[in-house]
Tab-separated table of C-alpha atoms and ligand atoms in Angstrom:
chain	number	residue	atom	x	y	z
A	4	PRO	CA	0.000	0.000	0.000
A	5	ASP	CA	1.051	3.616	-0.633
A	6	ASP	CA	0.831	4.392	3.048
A	7	GLY	CA	2.646	1.243	4.243
A	8	PRO	CA	5.657	1.534	6.572
A	9	LEU	CA	8.024	0.906	3.631
A	10	SER	CA	6.297	3.021	1.007
A	11	GLY	CA	8.769	4.977	-1.106
A	12	ARG	CA	11.594	2.566	-0.230
A	13	HIS	CA	13.452	0.201	-2.514
A	14	VAL	CA	14.227	-3.151	-0.919
A	15	LEU	CA	16.562	-5.579	-2.671
A	16	VAL	CA	16.368	-9.255	-1.691
A	17	THR	CA	18.516	-12.183	-2.830
A	18	ALA	CA	17.130	-15.685	-2.423
A	19	GLY	CA	17.617	-19.350	-3.215
A	20	PRO	CA	20.726	-21.331	-3.998
A	21	THR	CA	23.079	-20.711	-6.876
A	22	HIS	CA	23.916	-23.404	-9.395
A	23	GLU	CA	27.517	-23.631	-10.485
A	24	PRO	CA	27.884	-25.676	-13.677
A	25	ILE	CA	30.305	-28.593	-13.973
A	26	ASP	CA	29.339	-29.498	-17.531
A	27	PRO	CA	26.167	-28.927	-19.588
A	28	VAL	CA	24.156	-31.394	-17.463
A	29	ARG	CA	25.669	-31.209	-13.965
A	30	TYR	CA	26.049	-28.524	-11.352
A	31	ILE	CA	27.033	-27.847	-7.731
A	32	ALA	CA	24.169	-26.613	-5.557
A	33	ASN	CA	22.837	-26.630	-1.992
A	34	ARG	CA	19.589	-27.264	-0.113
A	35	SER	CA	18.260	-23.709	-0.130
A	36	SER	CA	14.588	-23.628	-1.193
A	37	GLY	CA	14.269	-19.845	-1.462
A	38	GLN	CA	11.264	-19.793	0.885
A	39	GLN	CA	12.733	-17.399	3.459
A	40	GLY	CA	13.897	-14.878	0.873
A	41	PHE	CA	10.605	-15.029	-1.033
A	42	ALA	CA	8.684	-14.540	2.228
A	43	ILE	CA	10.761	-11.442	3.014
A	44	ALA	CA	10.224	-10.045	-0.485
A	45	ALA	CA	6.473	-10.652	-0.130
A	46	ALA	CA	6.321	-9.004	3.299
A	47	ALA	CA	8.316	-5.982	2.106
A	48	ALA	CA	5.961	-5.548	-0.866
A	49	ARG	CA	2.942	-5.766	1.452
A	50	ALA	CA	4.551	-3.039	3.556
A	51	GLY	CA	4.590	-0.803	0.485
A	52	ALA	CA	8.205	-1.135	-0.690
A	53	ARG	CA	9.320	-1.424	-4.284
A	54	VAL	CA	10.947	-4.844	-4.147
A	55	THR	CA	13.587	-6.363	-6.420
A	56	LEU	CA	14.055	-10.089	-5.831
A	57	VAL	CA	17.172	-11.633	-7.361
A	58	THR	CA	16.787	-15.378	-7.109
A	59	GLY	CA	18.689	-18.505	-7.954
A	60	PRO	CA	16.850	-21.576	-9.308
A	61	VAL	CA	13.827	-22.289	-7.074
A	62	ARG	CA	10.339	-23.691	-7.476
A	63	LEU	CA	8.342	-20.821	-6.055
A	64	ALA	CA	5.753	-18.401	-7.397
A	65	THR	CA	6.677	-14.731	-7.588
A	66	PRO	CA	4.997	-12.841	-4.721
A	67	PRO	CA	2.505	-10.120	-5.766
A	68	GLY	CA	4.058	-6.763	-6.514
A	69	VAL	CA	7.648	-8.051	-6.618
A	70	ASP	CA	10.100	-7.535	-9.522
A	71	ARG	CA	11.831	-10.893	-9.946
A	72	ILE	CA	15.162	-11.473	-11.673
A	73	ASP	CA	16.174	-15.104	-12.210
A	74	VAL	CA	19.848	-16.065	-12.230
A	75	GLU	CA	21.801	-19.309	-11.951
A	76	THR	CA	25.335	-18.633	-10.811
A	77	ALA	CA	26.903	-16.487	-8.087
A	78	ARG	CA	28.505	-14.244	-10.655
A	79	GLN	CA	25.189	-13.691	-12.422
A	80	MET	CA	23.608	-12.919	-9.039
A	81	GLN	CA	26.297	-10.357	-8.280
A	82	ASP	CA	25.767	-8.648	-11.657
A	83	ALA	CA	21.993	-8.521	-11.123
A	84	VAL	CA	22.430	-7.094	-7.618
A	85	LYS	CA	24.761	-4.359	-8.882
A	86	LYS	CA	22.270	-3.449	-11.622
A	87	ALA	CA	19.409	-3.272	-9.120
A	88	LEU	CA	21.160	-0.739	-6.875
A	89	PRO	CA	20.645	1.747	-5.330
A	90	ALA	CA	18.433	0.337	-2.591
A	91	ASP	CA	17.447	1.641	0.819
A	92	CYS	CA	17.803	-1.840	2.242
A	93	ALA	CA	19.351	-5.049	0.922
A	94	VAL	CA	18.498	-8.380	2.516
A	95	MET	CA	20.906	-11.030	1.284
A	96	VAL	CA	19.161	-14.324	1.957
A	97	ALA	CA	20.596	-16.331	-0.932
A	98	ALA	CA	22.729	-19.357	-0.122
A	99	VAL	CA	25.397	-18.379	-2.604
A	100	ALA	CA	27.764	-21.219	-3.484
A	101	ASP	CA	31.144	-20.484	-1.964
A	102	TRP	CA	32.930	-22.197	-4.824
A	103	ARG	CA	32.415	-22.824	-8.515
A	104	THR	CA	34.309	-25.170	-10.799
A	105	LYS	CA	37.370	-23.460	-12.156
A	106	ASP	CA	36.671	-24.650	-15.696
A	107	VAL	CA	33.269	-25.638	-17.039
A	108	ALA	CA	33.419	-28.559	-19.494
A	109	ASN	CA	31.680	-27.799	-22.771
A	110	SER	CA	30.771	-31.468	-23.282
A	111	LYS	CA	29.253	-33.905	-20.819
A	112	LEU	CA	32.014	-35.572	-18.792
A	113	LYS	CA	32.290	-39.275	-19.695
A	114	LYS	CA	33.003	-42.323	-17.548
A	115	ARG	CA	35.797	-43.410	-19.800
A	116	GLY	CA	38.722	-45.215	-18.236
A	117	SER	CA	38.833	-45.753	-14.496
A	118	ALA	CA	39.847	-42.427	-12.982
A	119	PRO	CA	36.898	-40.239	-11.933
A	120	PRO	CA	37.225	-36.593	-12.903
A	121	VAL	CA	38.801	-34.226	-10.408
A	122	LEU	CA	36.797	-31.047	-9.887
A	123	VAL	CA	39.021	-28.052	-9.346
A	124	LEU	CA	37.132	-25.334	-7.497
A	125	THR	CA	37.688	-21.625	-7.252
A	126	GLU	CA	36.147	-19.077	-4.909
A	127	ASN	CA	33.003	-17.147	-5.851
A	128	PRO	CA	32.682	-13.432	-5.157
A	129	ASP	CA	31.054	-12.605	-1.811
A	130	ILE	CA	28.124	-10.434	-2.854
A	131	LEU	CA	27.238	-9.279	0.655
A	132	ALA	CA	30.821	-8.392	1.583
A	133	GLY	CA	31.139	-6.561	-1.727
A	134	LEU	CA	28.192	-4.320	-0.822
A	135	GLY	CA	29.448	-3.942	2.747
A	136	SER	CA	32.807	-2.638	1.618
A	137	SER	CA	31.661	-0.444	-1.255
A	138	PRO	CA	31.448	3.271	-0.453
A	139	LEU	CA	29.403	3.663	-3.646
A	140	ASN	CA	25.754	2.613	-3.609
A	141	LYS	CA	25.924	0.920	-0.210
A	142	PRO	CA	22.337	0.350	0.972
A	143	ARG	CA	21.506	2.307	4.104
A	144	LEU	CA	20.585	-0.930	5.869
A	145	LEU	CA	22.536	-4.007	4.843
A	146	VAL	CA	21.223	-7.302	6.195
A	147	GLY	CA	22.858	-10.698	5.758
A	148	PHE	CA	21.839	-14.192	6.740
A	149	ALA	CA	24.126	-16.813	8.207
A	150	ALA	CA	23.215	-20.458	8.112
A	151	GLU	CA	25.277	-22.162	10.787
A	152	THR	CA	25.413	-25.570	12.397
A	153	ASP	CA	27.414	-24.702	15.507
A	154	LYS	CA	28.346	-21.654	17.589
A	155	VAL	CA	25.568	-19.988	15.614
A	156	VAL	CA	25.598	-16.551	17.248
A	157	GLU	CA	29.368	-16.425	17.665
A	158	HIS	CA	29.961	-17.070	13.986
A	159	ALA	CA	27.239	-14.615	12.981
A	160	THR	CA	28.745	-11.880	15.146
A	161	GLU	CA	32.107	-12.380	13.511
A	162	LYS	CA	30.479	-12.478	10.053
A	163	ARG	CA	28.608	-9.214	10.663
A	164	LYS	CA	31.861	-7.376	11.222
A	165	ARG	CA	33.869	-9.125	8.542
A	166	LYS	CA	31.269	-8.540	5.829
A	167	GLY	CA	30.401	-4.972	6.802
A	168	ALA	CA	26.724	-5.799	7.360
A	169	ASP	CA	24.490	-3.870	9.739
A	170	TRP	CA	22.562	-6.961	10.795
A	171	ILE	CA	23.148	-10.656	10.432
A	172	ILE	CA	20.197	-12.993	10.810
A	173	ALA	CA	21.694	-16.199	12.141
A	174	ASN	CA	19.810	-19.435	11.605
A	175	ASP	CA	20.559	-22.903	12.862
A	176	VAL	CA	20.659	-25.407	10.013
A	177	SER	CA	21.924	-28.462	11.882
A	178	PHE	CA	20.466	-31.875	11.196
A	179	ASP	CA	17.416	-32.436	13.399
A	180	LYS	CA	17.176	-35.330	15.850
A	181	ASN	CA	16.161	-37.648	13.000
A	182	GLY	CA	19.216	-36.696	10.996
A	183	ARG	CA	17.293	-34.560	8.522
A	184	SER	CA	18.595	-31.214	7.391
A	185	VAL	CA	16.342	-28.348	8.490
A	186	MET	CA	17.532	-26.296	5.530
A	187	GLY	CA	14.725	-26.215	2.993
A	188	GLY	CA	12.033	-26.653	5.673
A	189	ALA	CA	9.055	-24.378	6.399
A	190	LYS	CA	10.275	-23.067	9.745
A	191	ASN	CA	13.257	-21.127	10.967
A	192	THR	CA	14.858	-20.359	14.324
A	193	VAL	CA	16.745	-17.096	14.005
A	194	HIS	CA	18.815	-14.687	16.042
A	195	ILE	CA	19.059	-11.042	14.989
A	196	VAL	CA	22.657	-9.924	15.474
A	197	THR	CA	23.220	-6.147	15.374
A	198	ARG	CA	25.958	-3.864	16.671
A	199	ASP	CA	23.861	-3.440	19.826
A	200	GLY	CA	23.501	-7.132	20.645
A	201	VAL	CA	21.512	-10.234	19.875
A	202	GLU	CA	17.764	-10.817	19.809
A	203	ASP	CA	16.684	-14.466	19.920
A	204	LEU	CA	13.389	-15.268	18.213
A	205	PRO	CA	11.518	-18.527	18.870
A	206	GLU	CA	11.029	-21.111	16.111
A	207	MET	CA	8.560	-19.633	13.653
A	208	ALA	CA	7.134	-20.176	10.197
A	209	LYS	CA	9.348	-18.472	7.613
A	210	GLU	CA	6.455	-16.085	6.801
A	211	ASP	CA	6.388	-14.974	10.433
A	212	VAL	CA	10.164	-14.504	10.519
A	213	ALA	CA	9.708	-12.341	7.412
A	214	SER	CA	6.999	-10.207	9.053
A	215	VAL	CA	9.128	-9.562	12.124
A	216	LEU	CA	12.156	-8.642	10.019
A	217	VAL	CA	10.209	-6.293	7.763
A	218	GLU	CA	8.789	-4.577	10.847
A	219	ARG	CA	12.320	-4.131	12.203
A	220	ILE	CA	13.587	-2.907	8.824
A	221	ALA	CA	10.799	-0.322	8.526
A	222	HIS	CA	11.531	0.870	12.054
A	223	ALA	CA	15.252	1.204	11.353
A	224	LEU	CA	14.728	3.085	8.052
A	225	ASN	CA	12.126	5.417	9.527
A	226	GLU	CA	14.118	6.258	12.631
B	13	C5P	O1	29.724	-16.682	4.783
B	13	C5P	P1	28.327	-17.124	4.593
B	13	C5P	O2	28.073	-17.747	3.264
B	13	C5P	O3	27.756	-17.923	5.705
B	13	C5P	O4	27.522	-15.742	4.630
B	13	C5P	C1	26.169	-15.738	4.454
B	13	C5P	C2	25.706	-14.373	4.018
B	13	C5P	O5	26.554	-13.841	3.001
B	13	C5P	C3	24.335	-14.413	3.402
B	13	C5P	O6	23.713	-13.177	3.618
B	13	C5P	C4	24.636	-14.643	1.939
B	13	C5P	O7	23.576	-14.240	1.120
B	13	C5P	C5	25.874	-13.797	1.763
B	13	C5P	N1	26.805	-14.299	0.738
B	13	C5P	C6	26.947	-13.608	-0.456
B	13	C5P	N2	27.840	-14.056	-1.395
B	13	C5P	C7	28.586	-15.160	-1.165
B	13	C5P	C8	28.454	-15.870	0.044
B	13	C5P	C9	27.540	-15.411	0.964
B	13	C5P	O8	26.260	-12.605	-0.654
B	13	C5P	N3	29.460	-15.570	-2.092
């Protein structure tokens, strides 16, 4: 709505995994479903923001009122993010692959001979850290996510400083007691890490996490 708490603001959201090709049929990916990022984009749009959602490959419908840009790789995501700037707030929810294969094979790798192929990896750009360290076009409020399996808040606190983010939303993605990964599930247990401290939220549906975060974002931008 025009009179929503984020009306007149541009919010940029990244979501989903990235796919890093090995050859024309194979890729490296991760368990990210995109649900949390899409829920944040939806909540920001409901709050009146103009929303740009840059997403890796996911199976989700575009939320109403959201401009969606589909990408596959980390480098494509970084290009799309740069093009979408400036933004009042960027929420980097994407589970960007840390590494990509150094060389992509142009033909499908074959099982010939006995030796399996060796994948040589190289580091992807860190999109969040890039925004955090850029004096040009840095969003006023820069929010990152940190999926962790241990020392969740400690690692997120360190990450907030290292990446130049204002907030890091830490979430626990350990295996549950049945040995299933919680990444890709419908719920999230998050901790909001800011320069002032840590706020622990209870386990909530990802839509509810999104509502709380958008409320906090609107408050911070309107302060
Ligand atoms: O270091 P880690 O991957 O845990 O950091 C997570 C945060 O950094 C998320 O906000 C994620 O979207 C962002 N990130 C990024 N580009 C990368 C790696 C992570 O923007 N190459």
